[in-house]
Coordinates of C-alpha atoms in Angstrom, one line a residue:
Chain A
M223 CA 95.6 124.2 131.9
I224 CA 96.3 126.5 128.9
Y225 CA 96.8 125.1 125.4
Q226 CA 98.0 127.4 122.6
G227 CA 98.9 126.8 119.0
R228 CA 98.0 127.1 115.4
A229 CA 94.8 125.6 114.0
H230 CA 94.7 122.8 111.5
K231 CA 91.2 122.4 110.1
Y232 CA 89.5 119.4 108.5
G233 CA 86.0 118.4 107.5
R234 CA 83.5 115.9 108.9
D235 CA 83.9 112.1 109.4
V236 CA 87.7 112.2 109.9
D237 CA 88.0 108.5 110.5
T238 CA 90.6 106.5 112.5
D239 CA 91.8 104.8 109.3
V240 CA 93.0 108.2 108.0
I241 CA 94.2 109.4 111.5
I242 CA 96.5 106.3 111.6
P243 CA 96.2 103.7 108.9
A244 CA 96.1 100.0 110.0
R245 CA 99.3 99.3 108.1
Y246 CA 101.2 101.3 110.7
L247 CA 99.7 99.5 113.7
T248 CA 102.9 97.5 114.2
T249 CA 103.8 99.7 117.2
S250 CA 102.2 101.7 119.9
D251 CA 105.2 104.1 120.2
P252 CA 103.9 107.7 120.1
D253 CA 106.8 109.0 118.1
Q254 CA 106.6 106.3 115.4
L255 CA 102.8 106.6 115.1
A256 CA 103.1 110.4 115.0
G257 CA 105.2 110.2 111.9
H258 CA 102.1 108.8 110.0
C259 CA 99.4 110.9 111.7
L260 CA 96.7 111.9 109.1
E261 CA 99.0 110.7 106.3
D262 CA 96.1 109.5 104.1
L263 CA 94.1 112.7 104.5
D264 CA 96.8 115.4 104.6
P265 CA 100.3 114.1 103.8
G266 CA 101.8 117.5 104.7
F267 CA 100.4 117.6 108.2
V268 CA 103.3 115.9 109.9
S269 CA 105.8 118.3 108.6
R270 CA 103.6 121.4 109.3
V271 CA 102.4 120.6 112.8
K272 CA 104.2 122.2 115.7
L273 CA 104.1 121.4 119.4
G274 CA 100.9 122.8 121.0
D275 CA 98.9 123.1 117.7
V276 CA 95.2 122.5 117.7
L277 CA 93.1 120.2 115.5
I278 CA 89.7 121.6 114.4
A279 CA 87.1 119.4 112.7
E280 CA 83.5 119.3 111.8
E281 CA 81.1 116.5 112.9
N282 CA 81.9 112.9 113.9
F283 CA 85.7 113.2 114.4
G284 CA 87.4 109.8 115.1
C285 CA 84.7 107.6 113.6
G286 CA 85.6 104.0 112.7
S287 CA 87.9 101.6 114.4
S288 CA 88.5 101.3 118.1
R289 CA 92.2 101.8 117.7
E290 CA 93.7 103.7 120.6
H291 CA 96.6 104.4 118.3
A292 CA 94.6 107.3 116.8
P293 CA 94.7 109.6 119.9
I294 CA 98.2 108.4 120.6
A295 CA 99.3 109.4 117.1
I296 CA 97.6 112.8 117.4
K297 CA 99.1 113.5 120.9
G298 CA 102.5 112.2 119.7
A299 CA 102.4 114.6 116.8
G300 CA 102.4 117.5 119.3
V301 CA 98.7 118.4 119.1
S302 CA 97.6 119.9 122.4
C303 CA 93.8 119.4 121.9
V304 CA 91.1 118.6 119.4
I305 CA 88.0 120.8 118.9
A306 CA 85.2 119.4 116.8
K307 CA 81.4 119.8 116.3
S308 CA 81.1 116.2 117.6
F309 CA 83.2 113.1 118.2
A310 CA 82.6 109.4 117.6
R311 CA 81.9 107.5 120.8
I312 CA 84.9 105.1 121.0
F313 CA 87.4 107.9 120.0
Y314 CA 85.9 110.2 122.7
R315 CA 86.6 107.7 125.5
N316 CA 90.0 106.7 124.1
A317 CA 91.1 110.3 123.9
I318 CA 90.4 110.9 127.5
N319 CA 92.0 107.6 128.5
M320 CA 95.1 108.7 126.6
G321 CA 95.1 112.1 128.2
L322 CA 94.3 114.0 125.0
P323 CA 91.9 116.8 125.7
I324 CA 89.0 117.1 123.3
Y325 CA 86.2 119.6 123.2
E326 CA 82.8 119.7 121.5
C327 CA 82.2 123.3 120.4
P328 CA 80.4 123.9 117.1
E329 CA 80.7 127.7 117.5
A330 CA 84.4 127.5 117.8
V331 CA 84.7 125.2 114.8
N332 CA 82.7 127.8 112.7
G333 CA 84.7 130.6 114.1
I334 CA 88.3 129.3 113.6
D335 CA 90.0 128.9 110.2
A336 CA 93.1 126.9 109.4
G337 CA 96.2 128.9 110.4
D338 CA 94.4 131.0 113.1
D339 CA 96.2 131.1 116.5
V340 CA 94.0 129.5 119.2
R341 CA 94.2 129.4 123.0
V342 CA 92.2 127.0 125.2
D343 CA 91.9 127.9 128.8
T344 CA 90.4 124.8 130.6
E345 CA 90.0 126.6 134.0
K346 CA 87.9 129.4 132.5
G347 CA 86.2 127.1 130.0
E348 CA 87.2 129.3 127.1
I349 CA 88.5 128.9 123.6
T350 CA 89.9 132.1 122.1
N351 CA 90.7 132.7 118.5
L352 CA 93.7 135.0 119.0
T353 CA 93.9 135.9 115.3
R354 CA 90.4 137.3 115.3
G355 CA 89.9 138.1 119.0
V356 CA 86.8 136.0 119.4
V357 CA 86.0 133.9 122.5
F358 CA 83.9 130.8 122.7
K359 CA 82.6 129.1 125.8
I360 CA 83.1 125.4 126.5
T361 CA 81.6 123.2 129.2
P362 CA 84.5 122.1 131.5
F363 CA 85.0 118.3 132.0
P364 CA 83.8 116.8 135.2
P365 CA 86.6 116.8 137.9
F366 CA 87.5 113.1 137.4
V367 CA 87.9 113.4 133.7
R368 CA 90.1 116.5 134.2
E369 CA 92.2 114.4 136.7
I370 CA 92.5 111.6 134.1
I371 CA 93.7 114.1 131.4
E372 CA 96.1 115.9 133.8
S373 CA 97.6 112.5 135.0
G374 CA 98.4 111.8 131.4
G375 CA 95.8 109.2 130.9
L376 CA 93.7 106.5 132.6
I377 CA 96.5 104.1 133.5
N378 CA 98.5 106.8 135.3
Y379 CA 95.3 107.9 137.0
V380 CA 94.4 104.4 138.2
R381 CA 98.0 103.8 139.3
A382 CA 97.9 107.0 141.4
K383 CA 94.6 106.0 142.9
L384 CA 95.9 102.5 143.8
K385 CA 98.9 104.1 145.4
V386 CA 96.8 106.4 147.5
E387 CA 94.5 103.5 148.6
G388 CA 97.7 101.7 149.3
Chain B
M236 CA 58.8 102.6 133.8
G237 CA 59.5 99.9 131.3
K238 CA 63.0 99.1 130.0
T239 CA 64.7 98.6 126.6
V240 CA 66.9 95.6 126.0
S241 CA 70.0 97.7 126.8
E242 CA 68.5 99.0 130.1
K243 CA 67.5 95.5 131.1
I244 CA 71.0 94.0 130.6
L245 CA 72.8 97.0 132.2
S246 CA 70.4 96.9 135.2
A247 CA 70.9 93.2 135.7
K248 CA 74.7 93.4 135.5
S249 CA 75.1 96.6 137.6
G250 CA 72.6 95.8 140.3
Q251 CA 71.1 99.2 139.7
D252 CA 67.8 100.3 138.2
A253 CA 69.4 101.6 135.1
H254 CA 67.8 104.0 132.7
A255 CA 69.1 106.0 129.7
G256 CA 71.5 108.7 130.8
D257 CA 72.6 106.9 134.0
I258 CA 76.2 106.0 134.6
V259 CA 76.6 102.5 135.9
I260 CA 79.5 100.2 136.8
A261 CA 78.6 96.8 135.4
K262 CA 80.0 93.3 135.4
V263 CA 81.5 92.3 132.1
D264 CA 80.9 88.7 131.0
V265 CA 83.1 88.4 127.9
V266 CA 86.1 90.7 127.2
M267 CA 88.4 90.5 124.2
A268 CA 91.1 92.1 122.2
Q269 CA 92.6 91.3 118.8
D270 CA 96.1 91.3 117.3
G271 CA 95.8 95.0 116.2
T272 CA 94.7 96.3 119.6
G273 CA 95.7 93.5 122.0
P274 CA 99.4 94.2 122.3
L275 CA 98.5 97.6 123.7
T276 CA 96.0 96.0 126.0
V277 CA 98.7 93.6 127.3
Q278 CA 101.1 96.6 127.7
K279 CA 98.5 98.4 129.8
L280 CA 97.9 95.3 131.9
E281 CA 101.7 95.0 132.5
E282 CA 101.9 98.7 133.4
L283 CA 99.3 98.0 136.0
G284 CA 101.1 94.9 137.2
V285 CA 98.2 92.6 136.4
E286 CA 99.1 88.9 136.0
K287 CA 95.9 87.3 137.2
L288 CA 92.5 87.8 135.6
P289 CA 89.2 87.5 137.4
N290 CA 87.6 85.7 134.5
P291 CA 90.2 84.0 132.3
R292 CA 87.8 81.6 130.7
R293 CA 85.9 84.4 129.1
T294 CA 88.8 86.6 128.4
V295 CA 89.8 86.0 124.8
F296 CA 92.7 87.2 122.5
F297 CA 92.2 86.8 118.8
I298 CA 94.9 86.5 116.1
D299 CA 92.8 87.5 113.1
H300 CA 93.7 90.9 111.7
A301 CA 97.1 89.9 110.2
A302 CA 97.0 86.1 110.4
P303 CA 99.2 84.4 109.6
S304 CA 101.6 87.2 110.1
P305 CA 102.9 89.0 107.0
R306 CA 105.7 90.9 108.8
K307 CA 108.2 90.4 111.6
E308 CA 106.8 93.3 113.7
L309 CA 103.4 91.7 113.6
S310 CA 104.9 88.3 114.4
N311 CA 106.3 89.9 117.5
A312 CA 103.0 91.4 118.4
H313 CA 101.3 88.0 118.0
R314 CA 103.9 86.5 120.4
I315 CA 103.0 89.1 123.0
L316 CA 99.4 87.9 122.9
R317 CA 100.3 84.2 122.9
E318 CA 102.7 84.6 125.9
F319 CA 100.3 86.7 127.9
A320 CA 97.3 84.4 127.3
K321 CA 99.4 81.5 128.4
R322 CA 100.6 83.3 131.6
A323 CA 97.2 84.6 132.6
G324 CA 95.3 81.5 131.5
A325 CA 93.2 83.5 129.0
Q326 CA 91.8 82.0 125.9
L327 CA 93.7 82.4 122.6
S328 CA 92.1 82.1 119.2
E329 CA 94.9 81.3 116.8
A330 CA 95.4 82.3 113.1
G331 CA 92.9 80.5 111.0
E332 CA 90.2 80.1 113.7
G333 CA 88.4 83.1 112.3
V334 CA 87.3 86.7 112.7
C335 CA 86.9 87.7 116.4
H336 CA 83.3 88.7 116.1
Q337 CA 82.3 85.5 114.3
R338 CA 84.1 83.4 116.8
L339 CA 82.5 85.3 119.7
L340 CA 79.0 84.8 118.4
E341 CA 79.6 81.1 117.5
S342 CA 81.1 80.0 120.8
H343 CA 81.4 82.7 123.5
V344 CA 78.4 85.2 123.7
K345 CA 75.0 84.4 125.1
P346 CA 71.8 86.4 125.5
G347 CA 72.0 88.8 128.4
D348 CA 75.8 89.0 128.4
I349 CA 77.8 92.2 128.5
V350 CA 80.6 92.0 125.9
V351 CA 83.5 94.5 125.7
G352 CA 86.0 94.2 122.9
A353 CA 88.9 96.3 121.6
D354 CA 87.4 96.3 118.2
S355 CA 84.6 98.6 117.0
H356 CA 82.5 95.8 115.4
T357 CA 82.1 94.1 118.8
C358 CA 78.5 95.2 118.5
T359 CA 77.9 92.2 116.1
S360 CA 77.0 89.9 119.0
G361 CA 74.2 92.2 120.0
A362 CA 72.0 90.2 117.6
L363 CA 72.0 87.5 120.3
G364 CA 70.3 89.8 122.7
A365 CA 73.5 90.8 124.4
F366 CA 74.9 94.2 125.2
A367 CA 78.1 94.2 123.1
T368 CA 80.3 97.3 122.4
G369 CA 83.7 98.3 121.2
M370 CA 86.2 100.2 123.3
G371 CA 89.9 101.1 123.2
S372 CA 92.8 98.9 124.4
T373 CA 93.0 100.7 127.8
D374 CA 89.3 100.4 128.6
V375 CA 89.5 96.8 127.7
A376 CA 92.6 96.3 129.8
I377 CA 90.8 97.7 132.8
A378 CA 87.8 95.5 132.1
M379 CA 90.1 92.4 131.8
A380 CA 91.8 93.3 135.1
S381 CA 88.7 94.2 137.1
G382 CA 85.9 92.2 135.4
K383 CA 83.9 95.5 135.3
T384 CA 83.7 98.7 133.4
W385 CA 81.6 101.9 133.5
F386 CA 78.9 102.7 131.0
R387 CA 76.6 105.6 130.3
V388 CA 73.3 103.8 129.7
P389 CA 72.4 104.7 126.1
E390 CA 69.2 106.1 124.7
T391 CA 67.7 103.6 122.2
L392 CA 66.5 104.2 118.7
K393 CA 63.9 101.6 117.8
M394 CA 64.3 100.5 114.2
E395 CA 60.9 98.9 113.3
I396 CA 61.6 97.0 110.1
T397 CA 58.5 95.7 108.3
G398 CA 57.6 94.2 104.9
Q399 CA 58.9 91.3 102.8
L400 CA 62.4 91.7 101.4
P401 CA 62.2 91.7 97.6
Y402 CA 64.1 89.1 95.6
G403 CA 67.8 90.0 95.4
V404 CA 67.6 92.4 98.4
Y405 CA 69.3 91.3 101.7
A406 CA 70.0 92.3 105.3
K407 CA 73.1 94.1 104.0
D408 CA 70.9 96.3 101.8
V409 CA 68.6 97.0 104.8
I410 CA 71.5 98.2 107.0
L411 CA 73.0 100.3 104.2
H412 CA 69.6 101.9 103.7
I413 CA 69.4 102.7 107.4
I414 CA 72.9 104.2 107.5
G415 CA 72.1 106.3 104.5
L416 CA 68.9 107.4 106.2
I417 CA 70.3 108.4 109.6
G418 CA 73.9 109.2 108.5
S419 CA 77.3 108.1 109.8
D420 CA 76.7 109.9 113.1
G421 CA 72.9 109.5 113.2
A422 CA 73.1 107.2 116.3
T423 CA 76.2 108.4 118.1
Y424 CA 76.2 107.2 121.7
K425 CA 72.8 105.5 121.2
A426 CA 71.8 101.9 121.0
L427 CA 70.0 100.7 117.8
E428 CA 67.3 98.1 118.6
F429 CA 66.2 96.2 115.5
T430 CA 62.7 95.0 115.6
G431 CA 59.6 94.4 113.4
D432 CA 58.3 91.5 111.3
T433 CA 61.2 91.6 108.9
V434 CA 63.8 91.1 111.7
R435 CA 61.7 88.4 113.4
A436 CA 61.7 86.5 110.0
M437 CA 65.5 87.0 109.5
S438 CA 68.1 84.3 110.2
M439 CA 70.7 84.9 112.9
S440 CA 73.2 85.5 110.1
D441 CA 71.1 88.4 108.7
R442 CA 70.6 89.8 112.2
F443 CA 74.4 89.7 112.8
T444 CA 74.8 91.7 109.6
L445 CA 72.4 94.4 110.9
C446 CA 74.1 94.7 114.3
N447 CA 77.6 94.5 112.8
M448 CA 77.1 97.8 111.0
A449 CA 75.3 99.7 113.9
V450 CA 78.7 101.3 114.7
E451 CA 78.8 102.8 111.1
A452 CA 75.9 105.0 112.2
G453 CA 77.9 105.9 115.3
A454 CA 75.9 103.6 117.6
K455 CA 77.3 102.2 120.8
T456 CA 75.6 98.9 120.0
G457 CA 73.0 97.2 117.9
L458 CA 70.6 94.7 119.5
V459 CA 67.9 92.2 118.6
E460 CA 65.6 90.6 121.2
S461 CA 66.3 86.9 121.6
D462 CA 63.6 84.6 120.3
E463 CA 63.1 81.1 118.8
V464 CA 65.5 81.9 116.0
T465 CA 68.2 82.7 118.7
R466 CA 67.3 79.5 120.6
A467 CA 67.6 77.4 117.4
F468 CA 71.0 79.0 116.5
L469 CA 72.4 78.1 120.0
K470 CA 70.9 74.6 119.9
E471 CA 72.6 73.9 116.6
R472 CA 75.9 74.7 118.3
E473 CA 75.1 72.5 121.3
R474 CA 74.6 75.6 123.4
T475 CA 70.9 75.1 124.3
W476 CA 71.6 76.0 127.9
D477 CA 73.0 79.4 127.0
F478 CA 69.5 80.6 125.8
E479 CA 67.7 83.2 127.7
E480 CA 64.7 85.3 126.6
I481 CA 65.6 89.0 126.6
K482 CA 62.8 91.3 125.4
S483 CA 62.2 95.0 125.8
D484 CA 59.1 96.0 127.9
E485 CA 55.9 97.1 126.2
D486 CA 56.2 100.5 127.9
A487 CA 59.9 100.9 127.3
E488 CA 60.9 104.4 126.5
Y489 CA 62.7 105.0 123.2
E490 CA 64.3 108.2 122.1
R491 CA 62.8 107.7 118.7
S492 CA 61.1 105.0 116.6
I493 CA 61.9 104.8 113.0
Q494 CA 59.7 102.8 110.7
I495 CA 61.2 101.2 107.7
N496 CA 59.3 99.3 105.1
V497 CA 61.6 97.2 103.0
S498 CA 59.2 95.9 100.4
G499 CA 60.2 98.5 97.9
L500 CA 64.0 98.3 98.6
E501 CA 66.5 97.9 95.8
P502 CA 70.0 96.4 96.0
L503 CA 72.3 99.2 97.4
V504 CA 75.9 100.2 97.5
A505 CA 77.9 102.5 99.7
T506 CA 80.1 104.6 97.4
P507 CA 83.7 105.9 98.2
H508 CA 84.8 107.1 100.8
M509 CA 82.0 107.1 103.4
V510 CA 79.6 104.4 104.6
D511 CA 76.6 106.7 104.4
N512 CA 77.1 107.6 100.7
I513 CA 74.4 105.2 99.7
K514 CA 73.1 104.8 96.2
P515 CA 70.9 102.2 94.4
V516 CA 73.0 99.7 92.4
S517 CA 71.1 101.0 89.3
K518 CA 72.7 104.4 89.7
V519 CA 76.3 103.1 89.6
E520 CA 75.7 100.1 87.4
G521 CA 78.5 99.6 84.9
T522 CA 81.2 101.1 87.2
S523 CA 84.3 99.1 86.3
I524 CA 85.9 97.1 89.1
D525 CA 89.3 95.4 89.6
Q526 CA 88.6 93.3 92.7
V527 CA 85.7 91.7 94.5
F528 CA 86.0 90.7 98.1
I529 CA 83.4 88.4 99.7
G530 CA 83.9 87.8 103.5
T531 CA 84.4 89.6 106.8
C532 CA 82.4 89.8 110.1
T533 CA 79.7 91.6 108.1
N534 CA 79.1 89.0 105.3
G535 CA 81.4 86.0 105.6
R536 CA 79.0 83.5 107.0
I537 CA 77.8 80.3 105.4
E538 CA 74.5 81.9 104.3
D539 CA 76.5 84.6 102.5
L540 CA 78.8 82.2 100.8
R541 CA 75.8 80.1 99.6
V542 CA 74.2 83.2 98.0
A543 CA 77.5 84.1 96.3
A544 CA 78.2 80.5 95.1
N545 CA 74.7 80.1 93.7
I546 CA 75.2 83.2 91.5
L547 CA 78.8 82.2 90.5
K548 CA 78.1 78.6 89.7
G549 CA 78.4 77.8 86.0
N550 CA 79.9 81.3 85.3
R551 CA 83.4 82.6 85.2
C552 CA 84.9 85.5 87.1
H553 CA 85.5 88.3 84.6
P554 CA 89.2 88.1 83.4
K555 CA 90.1 91.5 84.7
V556 CA 88.6 91.0 88.2
R557 CA 90.4 89.4 91.1
L558 CA 87.8 87.6 93.3
L559 CA 88.8 87.0 97.0
V560 CA 86.6 84.9 99.2
C561 CA 87.2 84.6 102.9
P562 CA 85.1 82.5 105.2
A563 CA 84.6 84.3 108.5
S564 CA 85.6 81.3 110.6
K565 CA 87.0 77.8 110.5
G566 CA 83.5 76.4 111.1
V567 CA 82.2 78.4 108.1
Y568 CA 85.1 77.2 106.0
L569 CA 84.6 73.6 106.8
Q570 CA 80.9 73.8 106.1
A571 CA 81.5 75.6 102.8
L572 CA 83.9 72.8 101.8
D573 CA 81.3 70.2 102.8
E574 CA 78.7 71.9 100.7
G575 CA 81.0 72.3 97.7
L576 CA 81.0 76.1 97.8
I577 CA 84.8 76.4 98.0
E578 CA 85.1 74.3 94.8
V579 CA 82.8 76.8 93.0
F580 CA 84.8 79.8 94.1
I581 CA 88.1 78.2 93.1
E582 CA 86.9 76.8 89.8
M583 CA 85.4 80.1 88.6
G584 CA 88.7 81.8 89.2
G585 CA 88.6 83.0 92.8
V586 CA 91.2 83.0 95.6
V587 CA 90.0 81.5 98.9
L588 CA 91.7 83.2 101.9
N589 CA 92.1 81.6 105.3
P590 CA 89.5 82.8 107.8
G591 CA 90.5 86.2 109.3
C592 CA 90.2 90.0 108.7
G593 CA 92.8 90.0 105.9
A594 CA 91.8 92.2 103.0
C595 CA 89.2 94.3 104.8
V596 CA 91.6 96.0 107.2
G597 CA 94.3 96.5 104.6
V598 CA 97.2 95.0 106.5
H599 CA 97.8 92.1 104.1
Q600 CA 96.0 90.1 101.4
G601 CA 94.4 91.9 98.5
I602 CA 95.8 95.5 98.9
L603 CA 94.6 97.7 96.0
A604 CA 96.8 99.4 93.5
D605 CA 96.6 103.1 92.9
G606 CA 93.3 104.0 91.3
E607 CA 91.8 100.5 91.6
V608 CA 88.2 99.9 92.5
C609 CA 87.0 97.1 94.8
L610 CA 83.5 96.0 95.5
A611 CA 83.5 94.4 99.0
T612 CA 80.9 92.9 101.4
Q613 CA 82.7 94.4 104.4
N614 CA 81.5 97.3 106.6
R615 CA 83.9 100.2 105.8
N616 CA 85.0 102.0 102.7
F617 CA 87.1 104.7 104.3
R618 CA 90.0 106.1 102.3
G619 CA 93.0 103.8 102.7
R620 CA 90.9 101.0 104.3
M621 CA 92.1 98.3 102.0
G622 CA 95.7 99.4 102.4
N623 CA 95.9 102.1 99.8
P624 CA 94.6 105.7 100.1
E625 CA 94.5 105.8 96.3
G626 CA 92.0 102.9 96.1
F627 CA 88.2 103.1 95.9
I628 CA 85.9 100.8 97.8
Y629 CA 82.2 100.1 97.2
L630 CA 80.2 98.2 99.8
A631 CA 77.4 95.8 98.9
S632 CA 75.7 92.4 99.6
P633 CA 77.3 89.1 98.7
A634 CA 74.8 88.8 95.8
T635 CA 75.7 92.1 94.3
A636 CA 79.4 91.3 94.8
A637 CA 79.1 87.9 93.0
A638 CA 77.1 89.2 90.1
S639 CA 79.6 92.1 89.7
A640 CA 82.6 89.6 89.7
I641 CA 81.1 87.9 86.7
E642 CA 80.5 91.1 84.8
G643 CA 83.7 93.0 85.8
K644 CA 81.5 96.0 86.7
I645 CA 78.9 96.9 89.3
T646 CA 75.9 94.7 88.5
D647 CA 72.4 94.3 89.8
P648 CA 72.3 90.8 91.3
R649 CA 68.6 90.3 90.2
E650 CA 69.8 89.6 86.7
Y651 CA 71.5 86.4 88.1
L652 CA 68.8 85.1 90.4

């Protein structure tokens, strides 16, 4: 898979309360959640973000609550993938379960500024900063995780498996 | 090779010789979701076509985050949980029963259990010697449907806590100190095992406070070996038969041991907007506050309410401060009524909320105005946490909260003890 878009960059400890505040957890609809994505951190994000864009962040992205609405909101906003120095544990698992690709790559975070054009090639295991012409290596996901993401999330993956097993 | 508490429980429940780094599929004993995350869990179960659960008696849905419902959308979400629980025979904890984590540790979790919950503070029950961790709605749906889930066996950080807690310093100050020390991601993916003389001398209530906030350092879970204190706690609740001794082996392998001597510790606060922004109360003393909130799964137990009421008794809440008190469960509420604590809170000017998550999560009850400051006994002070991104939240012990309510500013509780 290839993901390509403009970078939106944030600091450390971007928590799930700012990704999607609890006051909006009245729905799990991706479009409705997307309308409030990152609202308390960056109110302009929703109007700036375009389909395929990439979120870049420092350490501990997604810390806090277990709400799966966080990766749903990010994906719903059109973000193709998240690259951070590190992720909080529950968010990491939730993102994969929701089919949102996420990559731990400190070098890429240091080497990408907000507004840079970024391409992620999952087959080659490369993140390219197209604006600056710099390439960073990522460790590809194990095959089953890739299958989950490519199925669009864990539920689709499990359903497909159940179908095959018949 | 010896095993940590986590490795022992995960070995027993997976039937594998599990060590840190291994991936295991383990049997889940208790699985839960609450009204914020549960509707999505039910949606996933419906997408999978699951109507029958393998373990309905230990599958629990809690209506606690917005209970009773303040909005029609949430009322509809509550109905999804009520109807599914009825259909599938799962347990339902209604509005007013209490915060999910408090109810789990009072009535559902026992030593040696694996507990999976769609709420990050599920780690609270780890203080009983259980392996309890938070996950998202989908993972929890799969655990509800199959009775199992996969885990990466975590490395363990051994937190050896020694020394006598000084007067006016509590378990809350200890865990704030630890989070300040290792940082908000200092234990990401790891288990925190709390041990040492200080922990052995702590009540279960204090141990729950420690484990509750393990996730604020990124940990997968917090645990305490079960002992006579655990046994007595279960016996008091007529659950003597649930006791099991779970201890780590002498030669268990820890990623790191961290020694903490608490005898010189001061009352602490976490300052806005991160849980690891820890400062001694003395450094922020005098900061003006608008609201004080005493309650939550961190510090809403009877022991916490006793500490607060003792300080508040005979005083009045400062006229510019709104005091909110929320017992963590119905049982705590009834006990507090019985002991006359509720009367103290009401008479000195406080508002007593029905048991639940209410103000902490910012969905209803006690939402801050722009620029307002709240001192709370909860576990998170993230921007927007109490319903308004323009608000400021400080975290502290119930004693610090009570003393500050009287003064209208952040106050060292030792002046009132």
